[in-house]
């Protein structure tokens, strides 16, 4: 893609938990599995200072949800909203000031906390407390617009039939929020900026580590598109793909808008009750709903024929995600019919009943009448937005890096002053006293000069947060092996760890050090590090037991001898002698694969390669 031609603009919002106690009380910021009691609440939108109600809050209220909050040993009356907040955590404020100083941002003279209306249940009070601390920083050529301090939300546990359940252990953990300007021009650059911000935050030594402690939100727009905020991109590796897929989605919506203009498309909000057409239907979803006294309604989309289906960015998917929030699942559109038990005759009957032209499409919903009517009106409203192009909205990142509708873009009415917390003055002398850690670029340069590693290796060690462990380990082990362990071996085993619900950042430092120690003793070759490390992390056994389980321990407890290597190679060459005669020197690569399958981790790959080449030469 030509990103300049597309007019691509990307902004980042990084939210990082701080390693301190809670923001407005002395409670510890540790997550727990047990809870002591539950509180039930229903949240409603409130007016701003000017009497306005935020549109995103109104939309959330339409779900009519109730919430159950699990209170843990790490909660007090502040988090249950039964007591006003205490003084803001000064340690948390100092961490934000330290980061602000690292990027030469301008700090405010006085901190004023605000209330941000949030009624999705994640805040028991119905709002999140947030404060602006600094503005106008810079990382390389990317402007940092704002740096805020806010409280983290409650942790969503599950959705029950009548309630959404949250746990209050996470509520109130301090978060630093860093928002860039939309200066980022490519998906790859977005990942690099996020990595650098993460490395700088870790350099403060005051942030939490592990799954869920840092979250990235993206703001993406293109020419003729719109700003879309994408929430909850957990993995830095996913950022480029999420951006690419959002670009494709917006391009598809722009293409649909242009086609609709050509067809003079329009939206009618007339709803058709077509329940009688499905009296004897074979469609299981519709049949089951009619048996529960539900109804079937349809809506007309003039000029939309052929534009609702097809591919990852199909418009039908956009409609479905809009009505998901009101619990409507029985939705069908004409581009995918006949299907799902809906016959050609039923489709023809619908088109006839609704008096549709060849370019007209229709949408069917099946539910209880009030939900069906409400859902169909939401769909028709979303279809009307297609006539204008890409809507501004907040979307949620999904595991496959696509996104789905989350809520409307909030407006200014979302914020109003927090009256329970007095302003906090920030004096110049306080900022002057703050010592900043070694900066990103300086550390990379020092690693290259001191440890004789490449720029890319040094950069990745710092960006991925392995710099401290690296410096600790190189006192005992060869720098290039240590760097390879962090930058190649851990990423290599990461997919398997994730498949078992584990996080690579949670690999114990002691385990990595023990694996490197046994390697240094000559207990296995460097090719065996990944196998031993994976086994030691995923099994409840010691590293020495992991070496044995990985099949790398010989009878003597030492690496395999040269004689054993030659014997293993001879055995394979005898089995493949006809293959060697046929392929000659081209047989080396396939045979090396077979030999390494037997000897990987038991001997150095260079030694195996040299012996194999020599023996193949002798046989030719």
Coordinates of C-alpha atoms in Angstrom, one line a residue:
X1 CA 0.0 0.0 0.0
X2 CA 1.1 3.6 -0.7
X3 CA 0.5 5.1 2.7
X4 CA 1.3 8.7 1.6
X5 CA -1.2 8.4 -1.2
X6 CA -3.8 7.0 1.2
X7 CA -3.2 9.9 3.6
X8 CA -2.7 7.5 6.5
X9 CA -2.5 9.0 9.9
X10 CA -2.0 7.0 13.1
X11 CA -2.0 8.0 16.7
X12 CA -1.2 5.9 19.7
X13 CA -2.6 5.8 23.2
X14 CA -0.5 3.7 25.6
X15 CA -2.0 2.8 29.0
X16 CA 0.5 1.3 31.5
X17 CA -0.1 0.2 35.1
X18 CA 2.3 1.6 37.6
X19 CA 4.0 -0.5 40.3
X20 CA 2.6 1.4 43.3
X21 CA -0.4 1.1 45.7
X22 CA -3.8 2.2 44.5
X23 CA -4.3 5.8 43.2
X24 CA -6.7 7.1 45.8
X25 CA -6.2 4.8 48.8
X26 CA -3.4 2.7 50.4
X27 CA -4.8 -0.7 49.1
X28 CA -2.3 -3.0 47.4
X29 CA -2.5 -3.2 43.6
X30 CA -2.3 -7.0 43.4
X31 CA -4.9 -9.1 41.5
X32 CA -6.4 -12.1 43.4
X33 CA -8.6 -15.1 42.6
X34 CA -10.8 -15.0 45.7
X35 CA -13.5 -12.4 46.7
X36 CA -15.3 -11.8 50.0
X37 CA -18.7 -10.4 48.9
X38 CA -20.7 -8.9 46.0
X39 CA -22.4 -5.6 45.4
X40 CA -25.1 -5.1 42.7
X41 CA -25.5 -1.8 40.9
X42 CA -27.2 -0.3 37.9
X43 CA -25.5 2.7 36.3
X44 CA -27.1 5.7 34.5
X45 CA -25.6 8.5 32.4
X46 CA -25.2 11.9 34.1
X47 CA -25.1 15.4 32.7
X48 CA -21.9 17.4 32.1
X49 CA -21.3 20.9 33.6
X50 CA -23.3 22.4 30.7
X51 CA -26.2 20.0 31.1
X52 CA -25.3 17.8 28.1
X53 CA -25.3 14.0 28.2
X54 CA -22.5 12.1 26.4
X55 CA -23.8 10.2 23.4
X56 CA -21.6 7.2 24.1
X57 CA -23.0 7.0 27.6
X58 CA -26.6 7.2 26.3
X59 CA -25.9 4.3 23.9
X60 CA -24.4 2.2 26.7
X61 CA -27.5 2.9 28.9
X62 CA -29.7 1.5 26.2
X63 CA -28.3 -2.0 27.0
X64 CA -30.2 -1.8 30.4
X65 CA -27.5 -3.9 32.1
X66 CA -27.0 -4.6 35.8
X67 CA -23.6 -5.2 37.3
X68 CA -22.3 -7.4 40.0
X69 CA -19.1 -6.4 41.7
X70 CA -16.9 -8.8 43.6
X71 CA -15.1 -7.2 46.5
X72 CA -11.7 -8.6 47.5
X73 CA -9.3 -8.3 50.4
X74 CA -7.5 -5.6 48.3
X75 CA -10.5 -3.3 48.4
X76 CA -11.7 -0.7 50.8
X77 CA -14.7 1.7 50.9
X78 CA -13.1 4.0 48.2
X79 CA -13.3 1.3 45.5
X80 CA -16.8 0.4 46.5
X81 CA -17.8 4.0 46.1
X82 CA -18.9 4.2 49.7
X83 CA -16.2 6.8 50.7
X84 CA -14.7 9.8 48.9
X85 CA -11.2 9.3 47.4
X86 CA -8.2 9.9 49.6
X87 CA -5.3 12.1 48.5
X88 CA -3.7 11.1 45.2
X89 CA -0.8 8.7 45.4
X90 CA 2.3 10.9 45.3
X91 CA 4.5 8.0 44.1
X92 CA 2.3 7.5 41.1
X93 CA 2.4 11.3 40.3
X94 CA 6.2 11.2 40.5
X95 CA 6.5 8.3 38.0
X96 CA 4.4 10.3 35.5
X97 CA 6.5 13.4 36.1
X98 CA 9.7 11.3 35.6
X99 CA 8.4 10.1 32.2
X100 CA 7.4 13.6 31.3
X101 CA 10.9 14.8 32.0
X102 CA 12.4 12.0 29.9
X103 CA 10.5 13.3 26.8
X104 CA 10.9 17.0 27.6
X105 CA 7.2 17.5 28.1
X106 CA 5.7 20.7 29.7
X107 CA 4.2 19.9 33.1
X108 CA 1.2 21.7 34.4
X109 CA 1.5 23.9 37.5
X110 CA -1.6 22.4 39.2
X111 CA -3.1 18.9 38.7
X112 CA -6.9 18.9 38.5
X113 CA -8.7 15.5 38.5
X114 CA -11.7 15.1 36.2
X115 CA -14.5 12.6 36.1
X116 CA -14.9 10.7 32.7
X117 CA -18.4 9.2 32.4
X118 CA -18.1 5.4 31.9
X119 CA -21.3 3.3 32.4
X120 CA -20.3 0.0 30.8
X121 CA -19.9 -1.4 34.3
X122 CA -16.1 -1.2 34.5
X123 CA -16.3 1.6 37.0
X124 CA -18.6 1.1 40.0
X125 CA -19.1 4.9 40.4
X126 CA -20.1 5.4 36.8
X127 CA -17.0 7.4 36.0
X128 CA -13.2 7.1 35.8
X129 CA -11.0 9.7 37.5
X130 CA -8.3 11.1 35.2
X131 CA -5.9 14.1 35.3
X132 CA -3.7 15.9 32.8
X133 CA -0.1 16.2 34.0
X134 CA 2.0 17.1 31.0
X135 CA 1.7 18.2 27.3
X136 CA 3.9 18.8 24.2
X137 CA 6.6 16.1 24.7
X138 CA 8.5 14.4 21.9
X139 CA 9.9 11.0 21.1
X140 CA 12.1 11.2 18.0
X141 CA 9.9 13.1 15.5
X142 CA 6.6 12.1 17.1
X143 CA 4.8 14.6 19.2
X144 CA 3.4 13.5 22.5
X145 CA 0.2 15.5 22.9
X146 CA -0.8 14.6 26.5
X147 CA 0.4 12.5 29.5
X148 CA -2.3 11.7 32.0
X149 CA -2.6 9.9 35.3
X150 CA -5.8 7.9 35.7
X151 CA -7.3 4.9 37.6
X152 CA -7.6 1.5 36.0
X153 CA -11.0 -0.1 35.6
X154 CA -12.5 -3.1 37.3
X155 CA -11.7 -6.5 35.9
X156 CA -14.5 -8.2 33.8
X157 CA -14.9 -11.8 35.0
X158 CA -18.0 -13.0 33.0
X159 CA -21.4 -12.2 31.6
X160 CA -24.3 -14.0 33.2
X161 CA -27.9 -14.0 32.1
X162 CA -29.0 -11.0 34.2
X163 CA -25.7 -9.4 35.2
X164 CA -22.2 -8.6 34.0
X165 CA -19.7 -9.6 36.7
X166 CA -16.6 -7.5 37.6
X167 CA -13.9 -7.9 40.2
X168 CA -12.7 -4.7 42.0
X169 CA -9.1 -5.8 42.6
X170 CA -7.9 -3.9 39.5
X171 CA -10.0 -0.8 40.0
X172 CA -7.9 2.1 41.2
X173 CA -4.5 0.8 40.0
X174 CA -2.7 3.9 38.7
X175 CA -2.3 4.1 35.0
X176 CA -0.1 6.5 32.9
X177 CA -1.8 7.3 29.6
X178 CA 0.5 8.6 26.9
X179 CA -1.2 10.0 23.7
X180 CA 0.7 10.8 20.6
X181 CA -0.3 13.2 17.9
X182 CA -1.4 11.6 14.6
X183 CA 2.2 11.9 13.3
X184 CA 2.8 8.2 12.6
X185 CA 2.7 7.5 8.9
X186 CA 3.1 3.7 8.5
X187 CA 1.9 0.5 10.4
X188 CA 5.5 -0.5 11.1
X189 CA 6.3 2.9 12.5
X190 CA 3.3 2.6 14.9
X191 CA 4.8 -0.7 16.3
X192 CA 8.3 0.9 16.6
X193 CA 6.9 4.0 18.5
X194 CA 4.9 1.7 20.8
X195 CA 8.0 -0.4 21.5
X196 CA 10.1 2.7 22.3
X197 CA 7.4 4.1 24.7
X198 CA 7.2 0.8 26.4
X199 CA 11.0 0.6 26.8
X200 CA 11.1 4.1 28.3
X201 CA 8.4 3.3 30.7
X202 CA 10.2 0.1 31.8
X203 CA 13.3 2.2 32.3
X204 CA 11.6 4.0 35.2
X205 CA 11.6 0.7 37.1
X206 CA 8.1 1.7 38.4
X207 CA 5.7 -0.1 36.0
X208 CA 4.1 -3.5 36.2
X209 CA 5.0 -6.3 33.8
X210 CA 3.0 -9.2 32.3
X211 CA -0.3 -9.8 30.5
X212 CA -2.9 -7.0 30.9
X213 CA -0.5 -4.5 32.5
X214 CA 0.0 -2.4 29.3
X215 CA -2.7 -1.7 26.6
X216 CA -2.4 0.0 23.3
X217 CA -5.2 1.9 21.6
X218 CA -4.9 3.1 18.0
X219 CA -6.4 6.1 16.2
X220 CA -6.5 5.4 12.5
X221 CA -7.7 7.5 9.6
X222 CA -7.2 7.8 5.8
X223 CA -8.1 10.3 3.1
X224 CA -11.9 10.4 2.6
X225 CA -12.2 8.1 5.6
X226 CA -12.6 9.0 9.3
X227 CA -10.8 8.8 12.6
X228 CA -11.6 5.5 14.2
X229 CA -10.3 4.6 17.7
X230 CA -9.4 0.9 18.1
X231 CA -9.3 -0.3 21.7
X232 CA -7.4 -3.0 23.4
X233 CA -4.5 -4.1 21.1
X234 CA -2.7 -6.3 23.6
X235 CA 0.2 -7.4 21.5
X236 CA 2.8 -5.1 19.9
X237 CA 3.3 -7.6 17.1
X238 CA -0.4 -7.2 16.1
X239 CA -0.2 -3.4 15.6
X240 CA 0.8 -3.4 11.9
X241 CA -1.8 -6.0 11.0
X242 CA -4.6 -4.2 12.9
X243 CA -3.8 -1.0 11.1
X244 CA -3.6 -2.7 7.7
X245 CA -7.0 -4.3 8.3
X246 CA -8.5 -1.0 9.4
X247 CA -7.2 0.6 6.2
X248 CA -8.8 -2.1 4.1
X249 CA -12.1 -1.7 6.0
X250 CA -12.2 2.0 5.5
X251 CA -11.3 1.6 1.8
X252 CA -14.2 -0.9 1.4
X253 CA -16.6 1.6 3.1
X254 CA -15.5 4.4 0.8
X255 CA -16.0 2.1 -2.2
X256 CA -19.5 1.2 -1.0
X257 CA -20.3 5.0 -0.6
X258 CA -19.2 5.7 -4.1
X259 CA -21.4 2.9 -5.6
X260 CA -24.4 4.0 -3.5
X261 CA -24.0 7.5 -4.9
X262 CA -24.0 6.1 -8.4
X263 CA -27.2 4.2 -7.7
X264 CA -28.9 7.2 -5.9
X265 CA -29.4 4.9 -2.9
X266 CA -31.6 5.9 0.0
X267 CA -32.9 4.5 3.2
X268 CA -36.5 4.1 4.2
X269 CA -37.3 3.5 7.9
X270 CA -40.5 1.6 7.0
X271 CA -40.5 -1.8 8.8
X272 CA -42.3 -4.8 7.3
X273 CA -43.9 -7.5 9.4
X274 CA -43.2 -10.7 7.4
X275 CA -43.8 -13.3 10.1
X276 CA -46.5 -14.9 8.0
X277 CA -44.1 -15.8 5.2
X278 CA -42.2 -18.0 7.6
X279 CA -45.1 -19.9 9.1
X280 CA -43.7 -23.2 7.7
X281 CA -40.0 -22.3 7.4
X282 CA -37.1 -24.7 7.7
X283 CA -34.8 -22.0 9.1
X284 CA -34.1 -23.2 12.7
X285 CA -33.4 -19.7 14.1
X286 CA -36.6 -18.1 12.8
X287 CA -38.7 -21.2 13.5
X288 CA -37.5 -21.3 17.2
X289 CA -38.2 -17.5 17.6
X290 CA -41.7 -17.8 16.1
X291 CA -42.5 -20.7 18.5
X292 CA -41.5 -18.3 21.4
X293 CA -44.1 -15.7 20.1
X294 CA -41.3 -13.7 18.4
X295 CA -41.7 -11.8 15.1
X296 CA -39.9 -11.5 11.8
X297 CA -39.4 -8.0 10.4
X298 CA -37.6 -6.7 7.3
X299 CA -36.2 -3.4 6.2
X300 CA -35.6 -2.0 2.7
X301 CA -32.1 -0.9 1.6
X302 CA -32.6 0.8 -1.8
X303 CA -29.5 0.5 -4.0
X304 CA -27.6 -1.8 -1.6
X305 CA -27.9 -5.1 -3.6
X306 CA -24.5 -6.9 -3.9
X307 CA -22.9 -4.6 -1.3
X308 CA -23.8 -6.4 1.9
X309 CA -21.7 -9.6 1.6
X310 CA -18.3 -10.8 0.4
X311 CA -15.0 -11.0 2.3
X312 CA -13.7 -10.0 5.6
X313 CA -15.0 -6.4 5.4
X314 CA -18.6 -7.3 4.5
X315 CA -21.2 -4.7 5.4
X316 CA -23.5 -7.4 6.9
X317 CA -20.8 -7.9 9.6
X318 CA -20.9 -4.2 10.4
X319 CA -24.7 -4.4 10.9
X320 CA -24.4 -7.5 13.1
X321 CA -21.9 -5.9 15.4
X322 CA -24.1 -2.8 15.9
X323 CA -27.1 -4.8 17.1
X324 CA -25.0 -7.2 19.2
X325 CA -25.1 -4.8 22.2
X326 CA -28.9 -5.2 22.4
X327 CA -28.8 -9.0 22.3
X328 CA -30.1 -9.3 18.7
X329 CA -28.5 -12.3 16.9
X330 CA -31.2 -13.4 14.4
X331 CA -30.1 -11.2 11.5
X332 CA -30.0 -12.1 7.8
X333 CA -29.6 -10.0 4.6
X334 CA -30.5 -10.6 1.0
X335 CA -26.9 -11.0 -0.4
X336 CA -26.5 -14.2 1.6
X337 CA -29.9 -15.7 0.8
X338 CA -31.2 -18.3 0.1
X339 CA -29.3 -20.0 2.9
X340 CA -29.6 -21.1 6.5
X341 CA -32.8 -22.9 5.8
X342 CA -34.4 -19.8 4.1
X343 CA -35.6 -20.9 0.6
X344 CA -35.7 -19.3 -2.8
X345 CA -39.5 -19.1 -2.6
X346 CA -39.3 -17.3 0.8
X347 CA -36.8 -14.8 -0.6
X348 CA -39.0 -14.2 -3.7
X349 CA -42.1 -13.7 -1.4
X350 CA -40.2 -11.2 0.7
X351 CA -39.1 -9.2 -2.4
X352 CA -42.6 -9.2 -3.7
X353 CA -44.1 -8.2 -0.4
X354 CA -41.6 -5.3 0.0
X355 CA -41.9 -4.3 -3.7
X356 CA -38.1 -4.3 -4.3
X357 CA -36.2 -3.4 -7.5
X358 CA -33.2 -5.3 -8.8
X359 CA -30.7 -3.1 -7.1
X360 CA -32.5 -3.2 -3.7
X361 CA -31.5 -5.3 -0.8
X362 CA -33.2 -6.2 2.4
X363 CA -32.4 -7.1 6.0
X364 CA -34.4 -9.6 8.1
X365 CA -34.4 -9.7 11.9
X366 CA -36.1 -12.3 14.1
X367 CA -36.8 -11.6 17.8
X368 CA -39.4 -10.4 20.3
X369 CA -41.2 -7.5 18.6
X370 CA -39.7 -4.6 20.6
X371 CA -36.2 -5.9 20.2
X372 CA -36.7 -6.7 16.5
X373 CA -38.1 -3.2 15.8
X374 CA -35.3 -1.5 17.8
X375 CA -32.6 -3.7 16.2
X376 CA -33.9 -3.1 12.7
X377 CA -33.9 0.7 13.2
X378 CA -30.3 0.5 14.4
X379 CA -29.3 -1.4 11.3
X380 CA -31.1 1.1 9.0
X381 CA -29.4 3.9 10.8
X382 CA -26.0 2.3 10.2
X383 CA -27.0 1.7 6.5
X384 CA -27.8 5.4 6.3
X385 CA -24.2 6.2 7.5
X386 CA -22.9 4.3 4.5
X387 CA -24.3 7.1 2.3
X388 CA -21.8 9.4 4.0
X389 CA -18.8 7.0 4.1
X390 CA -16.8 5.9 7.2
X391 CA -18.4 6.8 10.5
X392 CA -16.2 8.1 13.4
X393 CA -16.5 5.4 16.2
X394 CA -14.7 3.4 18.8
X395 CA -14.0 -0.2 17.8
X396 CA -12.7 -3.2 19.7
X397 CA -9.6 -5.2 18.5
X398 CA -10.4 -8.9 18.1
X399 CA -8.0 -11.9 18.3
X400 CA -7.7 -12.2 14.5
X401 CA -6.7 -8.4 14.4
X402 CA -10.0 -7.4 12.8
X403 CA -12.3 -5.1 14.8
X404 CA -15.9 -4.8 15.7
X405 CA -18.1 -1.9 16.7
X406 CA -17.8 -1.0 20.4
X407 CA -19.5 2.4 20.9
X408 CA -20.0 5.9 19.5
X409 CA -17.0 8.3 19.7
X410 CA -17.4 10.2 23.0
X411 CA -17.7 13.9 23.0
X412 CA -16.8 16.8 25.4
X413 CA -19.9 16.0 27.5
X414 CA -18.1 12.9 28.8
X415 CA -15.9 14.9 31.2
X416 CA -16.7 17.1 34.3
X417 CA -14.6 18.2 37.3
X418 CA -14.0 15.8 40.2
X419 CA -15.2 17.8 43.3
X420 CA -13.9 15.4 45.9
X421 CA -10.2 15.8 45.2
X422 CA -8.4 19.2 45.8
X423 CA -5.9 20.4 43.2
X424 CA -2.3 19.2 43.6
X425 CA 0.4 21.8 43.1
X426 CA 3.6 20.9 41.2
X427 CA 6.6 23.0 41.9
X428 CA 9.6 23.5 39.7
X429 CA 12.0 22.4 42.5
X430 CA 10.1 19.0 42.7
X431 CA 10.6 18.3 39.0
X432 CA 14.3 19.4 39.2
X433 CA 14.9 16.8 41.9
X434 CA 13.6 13.9 39.8
X435 CA 16.5 11.9 38.3
X436 CA 15.8 10.3 34.9
X437 CA 17.1 6.9 33.9
X438 CA 19.4 6.1 31.0
X439 CA 17.6 7.0 27.8
X440 CA 16.7 4.6 25.0
X441 CA 19.2 5.7 22.4
X442 CA 22.1 6.1 24.9
X443 CA 21.6 2.5 26.2
X444 CA 21.6 1.1 22.7
X445 CA 24.8 2.8 21.9
X446 CA 26.4 1.6 25.2
X447 CA 25.3 -2.0 24.6
X448 CA 26.9 -2.0 21.1
X449 CA 30.2 -0.6 22.4
X450 CA 30.4 -2.6 25.6
X451 CA 29.1 -6.0 24.5
X452 CA 30.0 -5.9 20.8
X453 CA 26.5 -6.7 19.6
X454 CA 24.8 -5.3 16.5
X455 CA 22.6 -2.2 16.5
X456 CA 19.5 -4.3 15.8
X457 CA 20.2 -6.7 18.7
X458 CA 20.9 -3.9 21.1
X459 CA 17.7 -2.0 20.0
X460 CA 15.5 -5.1 20.3
X461 CA 16.9 -6.0 23.8
X462 CA 16.0 -2.6 25.1
X463 CA 12.7 -2.3 23.2
X464 CA 11.5 -5.7 24.5
X465 CA 12.5 -5.0 28.1
X466 CA 15.3 -7.6 28.3
X467 CA 18.0 -5.0 28.9
X468 CA 18.3 -5.5 32.7
X469 CA 18.5 -9.3 32.5
X470 CA 20.9 -9.1 29.6
X471 CA 23.3 -7.0 31.6
X472 CA 23.0 -9.3 34.6
X473 CA 23.6 -12.5 32.5
X474 CA 26.6 -11.2 30.4
X475 CA 28.6 -11.1 33.6
X476 CA 28.6 -14.9 33.4
X477 CA 27.8 -15.9 29.9
X478 CA 28.8 -14.9 26.3
X479 CA 26.8 -11.8 25.2
X480 CA 25.8 -13.2 21.8
X481 CA 24.4 -16.4 23.3
X482 CA 22.5 -14.3 25.9
X483 CA 21.2 -12.0 23.1
X484 CA 20.2 -15.0 21.0
X485 CA 18.3 -16.5 23.9
X486 CA 16.2 -13.3 24.4
X487 CA 15.7 -12.3 20.7
X488 CA 15.4 -15.6 18.9
X489 CA 14.8 -18.5 21.3
X490 CA 12.1 -16.9 23.5
X491 CA 10.1 -15.6 20.4
X492 CA 10.5 -19.1 18.9
X493 CA 8.8 -20.8 21.8
X494 CA 6.3 -18.0 22.5
X495 CA 3.5 -19.4 20.2
X496 CA 3.6 -22.7 22.1
X497 CA 3.6 -20.9 25.4
X498 CA 0.6 -18.8 24.3
X499 CA -1.3 -21.9 23.2
X500 CA -0.9 -23.1 26.8
X501 CA -2.2 -19.8 28.2
X502 CA 1.3 -18.6 29.3
X503 CA 3.1 -15.3 28.7
X504 CA 6.7 -15.2 27.6
X505 CA 7.3 -12.1 29.8
X506 CA 6.4 -14.4 32.8
X507 CA 9.3 -16.8 32.2
X508 CA 11.2 -16.8 35.5
X509 CA 14.6 -15.1 35.3
X510 CA 16.1 -17.9 37.4
X511 CA 14.9 -20.5 34.9
X512 CA 16.6 -18.7 32.0
X513 CA 19.8 -18.4 34.0
X514 CA 19.9 -22.1 34.9
X515 CA 19.4 -23.1 31.3
X516 CA 22.3 -20.9 30.2
X517 CA 24.4 -22.3 33.1
X518 CA 23.9 -25.9 32.0
X519 CA 24.6 -24.9 28.4
X520 CA 27.9 -23.3 29.6
X521 CA 28.8 -26.5 31.5
X522 CA 28.5 -28.4 28.2
X523 CA 25.4 -30.4 29.1
X524 CA 23.8 -29.7 25.7
X525 CA 24.6 -27.8 22.5
X526 CA 23.2 -24.3 21.8
X527 CA 20.6 -25.8 19.5
X528 CA 19.1 -27.4 22.6
X529 CA 18.4 -24.2 24.5
X530 CA 14.9 -23.7 23.1
X531 CA 13.9 -27.3 23.8
X532 CA 15.2 -27.2 27.4
X533 CA 13.7 -23.8 28.1
X534 CA 10.3 -24.7 26.7
X535 CA 10.2 -28.0 28.7
X536 CA 11.3 -26.3 31.9
X537 CA 8.7 -23.6 31.7
X538 CA 5.7 -25.7 30.7
X539 CA 6.4 -28.7 33.0
X540 CA 6.5 -28.7 36.8
X541 CA 10.1 -30.0 36.8
X542 CA 13.6 -28.7 37.3
X543 CA 15.9 -27.6 34.5
X544 CA 18.1 -30.7 34.9
X545 CA 15.0 -32.9 34.6
X546 CA 13.9 -30.8 31.6
X547 CA 17.3 -31.6 29.9
X548 CA 16.6 -35.3 30.4
X549 CA 13.0 -35.1 29.3
X550 CA 14.1 -33.2 26.2
X551 CA 16.2 -36.2 25.3
X552 CA 19.5 -34.3 25.5
X553 CA 21.1 -36.1 28.5
X554 CA 23.6 -38.9 27.6
X555 CA 24.6 -41.7 29.9
X556 CA 27.5 -39.7 31.2
X557 CA 25.4 -36.6 31.7
X558 CA 27.5 -34.8 29.1
X559 CA 27.1 -33.8 25.4
X560 CA 27.4 -36.6 22.9
X561 CA 30.9 -37.6 21.8
X562 CA 32.3 -37.2 18.3
X563 CA 32.3 -40.9 17.9
X564 CA 28.5 -41.0 18.7
X565 CA 27.9 -38.2 16.2
X566 CA 29.7 -40.1 13.4
X567 CA 27.9 -43.3 14.3
X568 CA 24.5 -41.5 14.0
X569 CA 25.5 -39.9 10.7
X570 CA 26.8 -43.2 9.3
X571 CA 23.5 -44.9 10.1
X572 CA 21.5 -42.3 8.2
X573 CA 23.9 -42.3 5.2
X574 CA 23.7 -46.0 4.9
X575 CA 19.9 -45.8 4.7
X576 CA 20.1 -43.0 2.1
X577 CA 23.1 -44.1 0.0
X578 CA 20.9 -44.4 -3.2
X579 CA 19.6 -40.9 -2.6
X580 CA 23.3 -39.6 -2.3
X581 CA 24.3 -41.3 -5.6
X582 CA 21.3 -39.7 -7.3
X583 CA 21.6 -36.1 -5.9
X584 CA 25.3 -35.9 -5.2
X585 CA 26.3 -32.7 -3.3
X586 CA 22.6 -31.5 -3.5
X587 CA 21.8 -34.3 -1.0
X588 CA 23.5 -32.3 1.8
X589 CA 20.6 -30.0 2.9
X590 CA 17.9 -32.8 3.1
X591 CA 20.3 -35.1 4.9
X592 CA 21.3 -32.3 7.3
X593 CA 17.7 -32.0 8.3
X594 CA 17.4 -35.7 9.0
X595 CA 20.6 -35.7 11.1
X596 CA 19.6 -32.6 13.1
X597 CA 16.3 -34.2 13.8
X598 CA 18.3 -36.9 15.8
X599 CA 21.1 -34.8 17.2
X600 CA 19.6 -31.3 17.7
X601 CA 20.7 -30.0 21.0
X602 CA 23.1 -32.9 21.6
X603 CA 25.9 -31.4 19.5
X604 CA 27.0 -28.2 17.9
X605 CA 25.4 -27.7 14.4
X606 CA 28.7 -26.6 12.9
X607 CA 30.4 -29.8 14.0
X608 CA 27.6 -31.9 12.7
X609 CA 27.6 -30.0 9.3
X610 CA 31.4 -30.5 8.9
X611 CA 31.3 -34.2 9.6
X612 CA 28.3 -34.7 7.3
X613 CA 29.9 -32.8 4.4
X614 CA 33.1 -34.9 4.7
X615 CA 31.3 -38.2 4.8
X616 CA 29.0 -37.3 1.8
X617 CA 32.2 -36.4 -0.1
X618 CA 33.8 -39.7 0.7
X619 CA 30.7 -41.6 -0.6
X620 CA 30.5 -39.9 -4.0

